[in-house]
Coordinates of C-alpha atoms in Angstrom, one line a residue:
Chain A
M21 CA 274.6 78.4 163.7
S22 CA 278.1 79.5 162.2
L23 CA 279.9 77.5 159.9
V24 CA 283.0 79.5 159.3
C25 CA 284.3 82.2 161.2
F26 CA 287.4 84.0 160.1
E27 CA 290.3 84.4 162.5
Q28 CA 290.4 87.9 164.1
T29 CA 293.7 88.6 162.2
G30 CA 291.3 88.9 159.2
R31 CA 291.3 91.8 157.0
C32 CA 290.9 94.8 159.1
A33 CA 293.0 93.5 162.0
I34 CA 296.5 94.9 160.5
F35 CA 295.8 98.2 161.5
G36 CA 296.6 97.6 165.2
R37 CA 293.9 98.4 168.2
K38 CA 295.9 101.3 170.0
R39 CA 295.8 104.1 167.3
P40 CA 293.6 106.8 167.8
L41 CA 290.2 106.5 166.3
N42 CA 290.7 109.2 163.9
R43 CA 293.8 108.2 162.5
N44 CA 292.5 104.7 162.0
I45 CA 289.3 105.7 160.1
R46 CA 291.8 107.1 157.5
R47 CA 293.5 104.0 157.2
Y48 CA 290.4 101.4 157.0
G49 CA 290.1 99.4 153.8
I50 CA 287.7 101.1 151.1
L51 CA 284.6 98.9 152.3
C52 CA 285.3 101.0 155.8
S53 CA 286.3 104.2 154.1
L54 CA 282.7 104.4 152.4
S55 CA 280.7 104.6 155.5
L56 CA 282.6 108.1 156.3
L57 CA 280.3 109.6 153.8
S58 CA 277.8 110.2 156.4
A59 CA 278.6 111.6 159.6
V60 CA 277.6 109.5 162.3
S61 CA 279.2 107.6 165.1
L62 CA 281.5 105.1 163.7
P63 CA 282.0 102.0 165.2
A64 CA 285.5 102.3 167.9
S65 CA 287.3 100.4 165.6
C66 CA 287.3 98.2 162.2
E67 CA 290.0 96.1 162.9
E68 CA 288.2 94.9 165.9
F69 CA 285.2 93.3 164.0
S70 CA 285.9 89.8 162.5
P71 CA 284.1 89.3 159.3
T72 CA 281.7 86.1 159.7
L73 CA 280.2 83.7 157.3
S74 CA 276.9 82.2 158.8
F75 CA 274.7 79.6 157.1
K76 CA 271.0 79.6 158.6
G77 CA 268.1 77.5 157.5
F78 CA 264.2 77.0 158.1
G79 CA 261.9 74.3 156.8
T80 CA 258.5 72.8 157.0
V81 CA 257.1 69.5 156.9
G82 CA 253.3 69.8 156.4
I83 CA 250.7 67.4 155.3
S84 CA 247.0 68.6 154.2
G85 CA 243.8 67.6 152.7
S86 CA 240.1 68.6 152.0
D87 CA 237.1 66.6 152.0
T88 CA 236.5 67.5 148.3
E89 CA 237.9 66.1 145.0
R90 CA 236.3 69.1 142.7
L91 CA 238.8 71.5 143.9
G92 CA 242.7 71.4 145.0
F93 CA 243.7 73.6 147.7
R94 CA 247.0 75.4 147.1
R95 CA 248.5 77.9 149.5
D96 CA 248.8 80.6 146.7
I97 CA 248.5 81.4 143.1
S98 CA 252.1 80.7 142.1
Q99 CA 251.5 76.6 142.6
N100 CA 250.1 74.6 139.8
Q101 CA 249.3 71.9 142.5
G102 CA 246.6 71.4 145.1
V103 CA 245.5 68.8 147.5
T104 CA 242.0 67.3 147.5
N105 CA 240.3 64.4 149.4
N106 CA 243.6 62.9 148.7
A107 CA 246.0 64.2 151.4
G108 CA 249.2 65.7 150.2
F109 CA 252.9 67.0 151.4
D110 CA 253.3 69.6 148.5
I111 CA 251.9 73.0 149.1
D112 CA 252.9 73.7 152.8
S113 CA 256.5 71.8 152.6
R114 CA 259.8 73.9 152.0
L115 CA 263.2 74.2 153.0
G116 CA 264.9 77.4 152.8
L117 CA 268.7 77.7 153.1
Q118 CA 270.3 81.0 153.7
L119 CA 274.1 82.3 153.6
D120 CA 275.2 85.7 155.1
A121 CA 278.6 87.0 155.1
E122 CA 279.1 90.2 157.4
L123 CA 281.6 91.9 156.2
N124 CA 282.1 94.3 158.8
P125 CA 279.5 96.8 160.8
Y126 CA 278.5 98.5 157.4
W127 CA 278.6 95.9 154.8
H128 CA 276.6 92.6 154.4
L129 CA 276.1 90.1 151.6
G130 CA 273.1 87.5 151.7
A131 CA 271.6 85.0 149.7
Q132 CA 268.4 82.9 150.6
W133 CA 267.3 79.7 148.5
V134 CA 263.8 78.0 149.2
A135 CA 263.1 74.5 147.8
R136 CA 259.1 74.8 147.6
S137 CA 256.4 73.6 144.9
H138 CA 255.6 76.4 142.5
A139 CA 254.9 76.5 138.8
G140 CA 258.7 78.3 138.1
D141 CA 262.0 77.2 137.4
F142 CA 263.4 75.2 140.8
I143 CA 266.3 76.8 140.7
E144 CA 266.4 80.5 139.6
Q145 CA 262.7 81.2 141.0
N146 CA 263.5 79.6 144.5
L147 CA 266.5 82.1 145.0
D148 CA 264.5 84.5 146.8
W149 CA 266.9 87.1 147.6
A150 CA 270.7 87.5 147.1
F151 CA 272.0 91.0 147.9
L152 CA 274.4 93.3 149.3
R153 CA 273.4 95.7 152.1
W154 CA 275.2 98.6 153.0
S155 CA 274.4 100.4 156.1
P156 CA 275.9 104.1 155.9
S157 CA 275.0 105.0 159.1
L158 CA 273.3 103.5 162.3
D159 CA 269.9 104.2 160.9
T160 CA 270.2 103.5 156.9
D161 CA 270.1 100.5 155.2
I162 CA 270.5 100.4 151.3
R163 CA 270.3 97.0 149.4
V164 CA 270.7 96.2 146.0
G165 CA 270.1 92.8 144.4
R166 CA 267.4 90.0 144.6
L167 CA 265.3 91.1 147.4
G168 CA 261.9 90.1 148.9
I169 CA 258.8 92.5 148.4
D170 CA 258.6 94.3 151.4
Q171 CA 254.7 95.0 151.1
F172 CA 252.7 93.0 153.9
L173 CA 253.3 92.0 157.4
L174 CA 254.8 88.5 156.4
S175 CA 255.8 89.2 152.7
D176 CA 259.4 88.4 153.1
Y177 CA 259.3 85.7 155.7
R178 CA 256.2 84.0 154.3
N179 CA 258.0 80.8 153.8
V180 CA 259.3 80.4 157.2
G181 CA 256.5 78.9 159.3
Y182 CA 258.2 79.0 162.5
A183 CA 258.1 82.9 162.4
Y184 CA 254.1 83.0 162.6
L185 CA 251.4 81.5 164.2
W186 CA 249.4 79.5 161.8
I187 CA 250.0 76.5 159.4
R188 CA 250.4 79.1 156.5
P189 CA 249.9 82.9 155.6
P190 CA 246.2 83.2 155.7
H191 CA 245.0 82.4 152.5
E192 CA 242.2 85.0 151.5
F193 CA 245.3 87.6 151.6
Y194 CA 248.6 86.1 150.7
A195 CA 247.1 83.3 148.3
G196 CA 246.7 85.9 145.4
L197 CA 250.3 87.3 145.8
P198 CA 252.5 85.4 143.6
V199 CA 255.2 87.5 143.4
Y200 CA 258.0 86.5 145.8
H201 CA 261.2 88.8 144.9
F202 CA 262.2 91.2 142.7
D203 CA 265.5 92.4 141.1
G204 CA 266.4 96.1 142.1
A205 CA 267.3 98.3 145.2
D206 CA 265.8 99.2 148.2
I207 CA 266.6 101.7 150.8
S208 CA 264.9 102.0 154.5
K209 CA 265.5 104.2 157.2
K210 CA 264.8 103.8 160.8
I211 CA 263.3 106.9 163.0
E212 CA 263.2 106.3 166.8
V213 CA 261.1 108.9 168.8
G214 CA 260.8 108.0 172.1
S215 CA 259.5 104.7 172.8
T216 CA 258.5 104.6 169.0
F217 CA 260.6 103.0 165.9
L218 CA 259.3 103.9 162.9
T219 CA 260.8 102.4 159.5
V220 CA 260.3 103.6 156.1
K221 CA 261.3 102.1 152.9
G222 CA 261.3 102.8 149.3
F223 CA 262.0 100.1 146.6
G224 CA 262.0 99.7 143.1
G225 CA 262.7 96.9 140.1
Y226 CA 261.9 94.6 138.2
T227 CA 260.0 91.1 138.2
A228 CA 259.9 87.8 136.0
Y229 CA 257.9 85.0 137.5
D230 CA 256.2 82.0 136.5
A231 CA 252.5 81.4 137.4
P232 CA 250.2 78.8 136.3
S233 CA 247.4 79.9 134.0
V234 CA 243.7 78.9 133.5
V235 CA 244.2 78.9 129.5
S236 CA 247.8 77.2 129.3
G237 CA 249.5 75.2 131.6
T238 CA 252.1 78.0 132.6
E239 CA 252.8 81.7 132.1
S240 CA 255.7 83.5 132.1
L241 CA 255.2 87.2 133.6
A242 CA 257.1 90.3 133.8
S243 CA 256.8 93.8 135.4
V244 CA 258.3 96.9 136.8
V245 CA 257.7 97.7 140.4
V246 CA 258.1 100.8 142.7
G247 CA 256.7 101.3 146.1
F248 CA 256.9 102.3 149.8
S249 CA 256.4 100.8 153.4
A250 CA 255.9 102.4 156.5
L251 CA 256.6 100.4 160.0
L252 CA 255.5 101.6 163.5
E253 CA 256.7 99.9 166.5
Y254 CA 255.3 100.6 169.8
E255 CA 255.9 98.3 172.9
N256 CA 253.9 95.5 172.1
W257 CA 252.2 97.1 169.0
K258 CA 253.0 96.9 165.3
A259 CA 251.5 99.0 162.5
R260 CA 252.1 98.9 159.1
L261 CA 251.1 100.7 155.6
A262 CA 252.0 100.1 152.4
Y263 CA 251.8 101.0 148.7
N264 CA 253.1 99.3 144.9
W265 CA 252.7 100.3 141.9
T266 CA 253.2 97.8 139.0
R267 CA 253.1 97.8 135.6
N268 CA 253.2 94.7 133.5
V269 CA 255.9 94.6 130.6
Q270 CA 255.1 91.5 128.9
D271 CA 252.0 89.9 127.2
P272 CA 252.1 86.1 128.5
K273 CA 252.3 83.4 125.7
S274 CA 248.5 81.9 126.0
L275 CA 247.2 85.4 125.3
G276 CA 249.4 86.4 122.7
Q277 CA 248.4 83.5 120.7
L278 CA 244.6 84.0 121.8
S279 CA 245.0 88.0 120.3
Q280 CA 246.9 86.2 117.0
A281 CA 243.8 84.3 116.7
L282 CA 241.6 87.0 116.7
N283 CA 243.5 89.2 114.6
D284 CA 243.0 86.7 111.9
P285 CA 241.0 88.4 109.1
S286 CA 238.6 85.3 108.4
V287 CA 238.1 85.3 112.2
A288 CA 237.6 89.0 112.4
A289 CA 235.3 88.7 109.2
L290 CA 233.2 86.4 111.1
W291 CA 233.5 88.2 114.7
P292 CA 233.0 92.2 114.5
D293 CA 234.2 92.5 118.1
T294 CA 237.5 91.3 118.2
Q295 CA 239.5 94.4 118.5
S296 CA 238.1 95.2 121.5
L297 CA 238.4 91.6 122.8
I298 CA 242.3 91.9 121.8
D299 CA 242.7 95.4 123.9
A300 CA 240.9 93.8 126.7
L301 CA 243.1 90.7 126.8
R302 CA 246.5 92.9 126.5
V303 CA 248.7 92.6 129.7
E304 CA 251.5 94.6 128.7
D305 CA 251.2 98.3 129.9
T306 CA 248.4 97.3 132.2
T307 CA 249.0 98.3 136.1
I308 CA 248.3 97.1 139.3
Q309 CA 248.1 98.8 142.8
F310 CA 248.5 97.2 145.8
S311 CA 247.7 99.3 148.9
S312 CA 247.9 97.4 152.3
I313 CA 247.3 98.2 156.0
G314 CA 248.4 95.9 159.0
L315 CA 248.3 96.0 163.1
A316 CA 249.6 93.3 165.1
Y317 CA 249.6 92.8 168.9
D318 CA 251.8 90.8 170.9
D319 CA 252.3 90.9 174.5
G320 CA 253.9 87.6 175.1
V321 CA 250.4 86.0 175.9
W322 CA 247.7 87.4 173.7
L323 CA 248.4 87.9 170.2
M324 CA 246.1 89.8 167.4
Q325 CA 246.6 90.3 164.1
F326 CA 244.9 92.2 161.0
E327 CA 245.7 93.2 157.5
G328 CA 243.5 94.2 154.9
S329 CA 244.5 95.2 151.3
Y330 CA 243.1 96.4 148.2
I331 CA 244.5 95.5 144.6
D332 CA 243.2 98.0 141.9
S333 CA 243.9 96.3 138.3
D334 CA 243.1 97.8 135.0
Y335 CA 243.7 94.3 133.5
S336 CA 240.3 92.9 132.8
G337 CA 241.8 89.3 133.2
Y338 CA 243.0 90.2 136.8
P339 CA 240.0 92.1 138.6
S340 CA 240.1 94.3 141.2
L341 CA 240.6 92.6 144.6
A342 CA 239.6 93.7 148.1
S343 CA 240.8 91.1 150.7
G344 CA 241.7 91.1 154.7
Y345 CA 241.8 88.7 158.0
L346 CA 241.8 89.1 161.7
S347 CA 243.6 86.6 163.8
G348 CA 243.4 86.1 167.7
G349 CA 245.5 84.0 169.8
R350 CA 246.1 82.9 173.4
R351 CA 249.4 81.4 174.7
F352 CA 249.1 78.4 177.6
G353 CA 253.1 77.8 178.0
K354 CA 254.4 76.1 175.0
L355 CA 250.5 75.9 173.5
T356 CA 249.1 78.4 171.4
L357 CA 245.5 78.5 170.3
Y358 CA 244.3 80.5 167.8
S359 CA 241.6 81.4 165.5
L360 CA 241.7 83.3 161.9
F361 CA 238.7 84.8 159.7
G362 CA 239.4 85.8 156.3
I363 CA 237.6 87.3 153.7
A364 CA 238.3 88.0 149.7
E365 CA 236.0 89.5 147.4
T366 CA 236.6 90.4 143.6
L367 CA 234.8 93.7 142.9
H368 CA 233.6 91.7 139.9
K369 CA 233.3 93.4 136.6
H370 CA 232.1 91.0 134.2
Y371 CA 233.4 91.4 130.8
E372 CA 230.8 90.5 128.2
V373 CA 232.3 88.6 125.4
S374 CA 230.3 89.1 122.5
Q375 CA 229.0 86.1 120.1
P376 CA 230.5 85.4 116.6
L377 CA 228.3 86.0 113.4
L378 CA 228.4 82.0 113.0
A379 CA 228.7 79.5 115.5
V380 CA 231.5 77.3 113.9
P381 CA 233.3 75.0 116.2
Q382 CA 236.8 76.5 115.9
L383 CA 234.8 80.0 117.0
V384 CA 233.3 79.0 119.4
A385 CA 236.3 77.1 121.1
L386 CA 238.0 80.3 120.6
R387 CA 235.1 82.4 122.2
D388 CA 235.6 79.9 125.2
G389 CA 239.3 80.7 125.7
V390 CA 238.9 84.1 125.7
E391 CA 235.9 83.9 128.2
R392 CA 237.6 82.1 130.4
S393 CA 240.7 84.6 130.3
L394 CA 238.6 87.4 131.1
N395 CA 236.0 86.2 133.3
Q396 CA 237.5 83.3 135.0
N397 CA 239.8 84.9 137.6
G398 CA 237.4 86.0 140.2
V399 CA 237.6 85.0 144.0
D400 CA 235.1 84.9 146.2
E401 CA 236.0 83.3 149.3
K402 CA 235.6 83.4 153.3
S403 CA 237.0 80.9 155.7
V404 CA 237.1 80.7 159.6
S405 CA 240.1 78.6 161.0
L406 CA 240.7 77.3 164.2
G407 CA 244.4 76.1 165.4
L408 CA 247.0 75.4 167.7
R409 CA 251.0 75.6 167.8
Y410 CA 253.5 73.6 170.1
E411 CA 256.9 74.7 171.1
V412 CA 258.4 71.1 170.8
Y413 CA 261.7 72.6 171.3
E414 CA 263.3 76.1 171.2
N415 CA 263.4 76.1 167.6
V416 CA 260.6 73.5 166.5
A417 CA 257.2 73.8 166.8
L418 CA 254.3 71.6 165.8
K419 CA 250.8 73.1 164.2
A420 CA 247.6 71.7 163.7
Q421 CA 245.0 73.8 161.7
W422 CA 241.3 73.1 160.4
S423 CA 239.7 75.5 158.2
H424 CA 236.4 75.9 156.9
F425 CA 235.8 77.6 153.4
W426 CA 232.6 79.3 151.9
L427 CA 233.2 80.0 148.0
G428 CA 230.8 82.1 146.3
E429 CA 229.6 82.4 142.6
N430 CA 232.2 85.1 141.8
G431 CA 235.2 82.4 141.5
T432 CA 237.8 80.4 143.2
Q433 CA 240.7 81.2 141.6
F434 CA 242.9 80.8 144.5
W435 CA 242.2 77.1 143.9
I436 CA 243.1 74.3 141.1
E437 CA 239.6 74.3 139.6
P438 CA 238.5 71.2 137.2
Q439 CA 238.5 71.4 133.9
N440 CA 234.5 71.6 133.8
G441 CA 231.4 70.5 136.0
A442 CA 230.0 72.3 139.3
T443 CA 232.2 73.0 142.4
P444 CA 231.6 72.8 146.2
D445 CA 229.8 75.8 147.9
T446 CA 232.0 75.1 151.3
V447 CA 234.9 72.8 151.7
N448 CA 237.1 71.8 154.8
V449 CA 240.8 71.5 154.7
W450 CA 242.5 70.2 157.6
S451 CA 246.4 70.6 158.0
F452 CA 249.6 69.2 160.1
G453 CA 252.9 70.9 160.1
L454 CA 256.4 70.8 161.8
D455 CA 258.3 73.9 161.5
F456 CA 261.8 74.2 162.2
I457 CA 264.9 76.7 162.2
F458 CA 268.4 75.8 162.4
Chain B
M25 CA 252.0 97.0 180.1
K26 CA 253.5 93.9 182.5
S27 CA 256.9 94.5 180.5
L28 CA 256.5 98.4 180.8
L29 CA 255.7 97.8 184.5
L30 CA 258.9 95.3 185.0
A31 CA 261.0 98.0 182.9
L32 CA 259.8 100.9 185.2
F33 CA 260.6 98.9 188.3
L34 CA 263.9 97.6 187.1
S35 CA 265.1 101.1 186.2
F36 CA 264.4 102.5 189.6
S37 CA 265.5 99.7 192.0
A38 CA 268.7 99.9 189.8
V39 CA 271.8 97.8 190.8
A40 CA 270.2 95.7 194.0
Q41 CA 270.2 91.8 194.4
G42 CA 271.1 91.2 190.6
E43 CA 272.0 87.9 189.1
I44 CA 272.8 88.9 185.7
A45 CA 275.3 91.8 185.2
V46 CA 275.2 93.8 181.6
I47 CA 278.7 94.8 180.8
V48 CA 280.5 97.2 178.5
N49 CA 284.0 98.3 177.8
P50 CA 285.3 100.4 180.5
N51 CA 286.1 103.1 177.8
N52 CA 282.3 103.3 177.0
D53 CA 281.6 106.3 179.4
L54 CA 278.3 105.1 179.7
E55 CA 276.7 105.5 183.4
Q56 CA 274.1 103.2 183.3
L57 CA 271.3 102.0 181.3
T58 CA 267.5 101.0 181.6
V59 CA 265.8 97.4 181.1
K60 CA 264.2 98.9 178.1
Q61 CA 267.8 100.6 176.8
V62 CA 269.2 96.9 177.2
R63 CA 266.4 95.2 175.4
D64 CA 266.3 97.5 172.5
I65 CA 269.9 97.1 172.0
F66 CA 269.5 93.5 171.8
L67 CA 266.5 93.1 170.1
G68 CA 268.4 95.2 167.4
R69 CA 266.0 97.5 167.2
A70 CA 268.5 100.4 168.5
R71 CA 272.1 100.0 167.0
A72 CA 273.7 102.9 169.3
F73 CA 274.2 103.2 172.9
P74 CA 272.1 106.3 174.4
N75 CA 275.3 108.2 174.1
G76 CA 275.5 107.9 170.4
K77 CA 278.1 104.9 170.4
F78 CA 277.7 102.0 167.8
A79 CA 276.8 99.0 169.9
V80 CA 277.5 95.6 169.2
P81 CA 275.6 93.0 171.5
V82 CA 276.9 89.7 172.1
D83 CA 274.6 86.8 173.5
Q84 CA 275.0 83.7 174.9
T85 CA 274.6 79.6 174.0
T86 CA 273.8 78.8 177.6
S87 CA 270.7 78.6 179.9
I88 CA 271.5 82.0 181.1
R89 CA 270.3 83.2 177.6
T90 CA 266.9 82.1 178.4
Y91 CA 266.5 83.8 182.0
F92 CA 268.4 87.0 180.3
Y93 CA 265.6 87.3 177.8
E94 CA 262.9 86.4 180.3
Q95 CA 263.7 89.1 182.5
V96 CA 264.5 91.8 179.8
A97 CA 262.0 91.2 177.2
A98 CA 259.4 89.2 179.4
R99 CA 259.3 86.7 176.7
P100 CA 260.2 83.1 176.5
I101 CA 263.3 82.0 174.2
E102 CA 260.9 80.7 171.7
Q103 CA 259.3 83.7 171.3
I104 CA 262.8 85.6 170.9
N105 CA 263.6 82.7 168.3
A106 CA 260.7 83.5 166.5
Y107 CA 261.1 87.3 166.4
W108 CA 264.8 86.6 165.1
A109 CA 263.4 84.4 162.6
R110 CA 261.3 87.3 161.0
L111 CA 264.4 89.3 160.9
I112 CA 267.1 86.8 159.8
F113 CA 265.0 85.2 156.8
A114 CA 263.8 88.7 155.9
G115 CA 267.5 89.7 155.0
R116 CA 266.6 92.7 157.5
S117 CA 269.2 92.2 160.4
S118 CA 271.3 89.7 162.0
P119 CA 271.1 88.6 165.7
P120 CA 273.6 89.1 168.4
K121 CA 276.6 87.0 167.7
Q122 CA 276.5 84.0 170.8
L123 CA 279.5 82.9 172.6
E124 CA 279.8 80.0 174.4
D125 CA 280.1 81.2 178.2
D126 CA 280.6 84.1 180.4
E127 CA 284.4 83.9 180.1
A128 CA 284.3 84.4 176.3
V129 CA 281.6 87.3 176.8
L130 CA 284.2 88.9 179.0
Q131 CA 287.1 88.7 176.9
A132 CA 285.2 90.2 173.9
V133 CA 283.9 92.9 175.7
K134 CA 287.2 93.8 177.1
N135 CA 288.8 94.0 173.6
N136 CA 286.0 95.5 172.2
E137 CA 285.0 99.0 173.3
D138 CA 281.5 98.6 171.2
M139 CA 280.2 95.5 172.5
I140 CA 277.9 94.9 175.4
G141 CA 277.0 91.4 177.1
Y142 CA 275.7 90.0 179.8
V143 CA 277.7 87.6 182.6
D144 CA 276.8 86.3 186.0
K145 CA 277.5 89.0 188.2
N146 CA 280.1 86.9 190.3
R147 CA 282.1 87.3 187.1
V148 CA 282.6 90.8 186.8
D149 CA 285.9 92.5 187.3
D150 CA 287.6 95.9 187.1
D151 CA 288.3 94.9 183.5
V152 CA 284.9 95.8 182.3
R153 CA 282.2 98.3 183.2
L154 CA 278.5 97.3 185.1
L155 CA 275.7 99.2 183.8
L156 CA 272.6 96.9 185.2
L157 CA 271.9 94.4 187.2
I158 CA 269.2 92.0 186.7
P159 CA 267.6 90.5 189.3

């Protein structure tokens, strides 16, 4: 939906259409002239391009619930609330607003803000991207500003329910990824070989975000990230490869408090192992590497999608994780039936937390905090889902999904865990959603 | 495979009993386009014509749009909208501008030598160049 369209007599129109192309080019404004830096086919005339400002949006109204009160089901680990056997609207419902300014064929401004439930700041953290895009040639885009992390098949549209089949991104794969955006730059180049399109992208920047913590309520985290991705599109097939390297640049507050307590000389006297615990708790300067592959097929009737990832972490509190999913579906007119299998397993390295020499209550409580920080971040989850999507209108879809989860003993970090007590081995989650774009 | 066969069939049968005409500005020296080339341009995969010129596709808001994508991309309009939602809301690219009817598309194509549009074949006149007829 276009809200505002500038008149054809806008900025570029003053140059007149009848002039020869090369003469016109010299007289374009600075935005157009910059594009001459690369020798490519230029649009015939900038003056014929009317700048446009458009406003678009998307949203989901979702309701879901489960058959347990012992674990809260959440969409991903950026959320600090989940649904139990008390149904809730919180986890999937969202509203996204997007403003695009197409200044001319080369320059584009875009911003997207998505109201949703998560632990971070509602205004700042919900600004998913705000960038300036420059297309110096037909096959190259350079973007600067706040950008979506382009790492997985769904990574920069995982808020847009209408754009994918399921009620939410596959839990085992996407629930462990709390970072939606970074501040920096990316460059992408599209290469066409016969019927195949290859898009390669490199990106780098800084990301600061809030995430719920098992120790305190919410933690502020920050990291630098660099990475690349490659996307191959051929007819009905899409294949994807991505890698990124992340270095944490900030210790979360609660871990700082734990380390401070362990540093106390009176504690160290009664607990000889404190220095190695302090080192294990350190987040700053630890690195995390994400590698992923994906394959998708869609011929208009049958759909298939697979993704697998490996997260290699040298931070004890965020152990390395392997995850993946496979989904298949078939369309029957406006109705699509689908199934989804997912698995996520922490490659668990249990950190042995030593016992203080003297079991005084303060030390026992401190040891408990250290134990939770280092060893309660495991993931051991498999699920099978069945669902349907019905196209109500050409921009509205109705979805229903049932998922059965098996939760192993290595941990349920993707869920909201109770303070104490046993958690169930299996959970059923049901969901209904209405997705729309406008 | 189905769309590939359709593309092959259409590119060989060329200009026959078409209902929708794919048109460009007369200053564009292209002789013809295949269904695949039209599809790549309208889905934003190719930003240029085969002759290297910058391509600006213009869409329609009317029911002809639904028929055009069924024929060219072998997909119902809901799937085309979902395809664009993946690109628009990821900040990757923008869909073709939608004009309200054949007349608006004809005017836009006549006035801009980068543009490519589609209209009812009976509306085509000498001020635009016809590149493909879609039955």
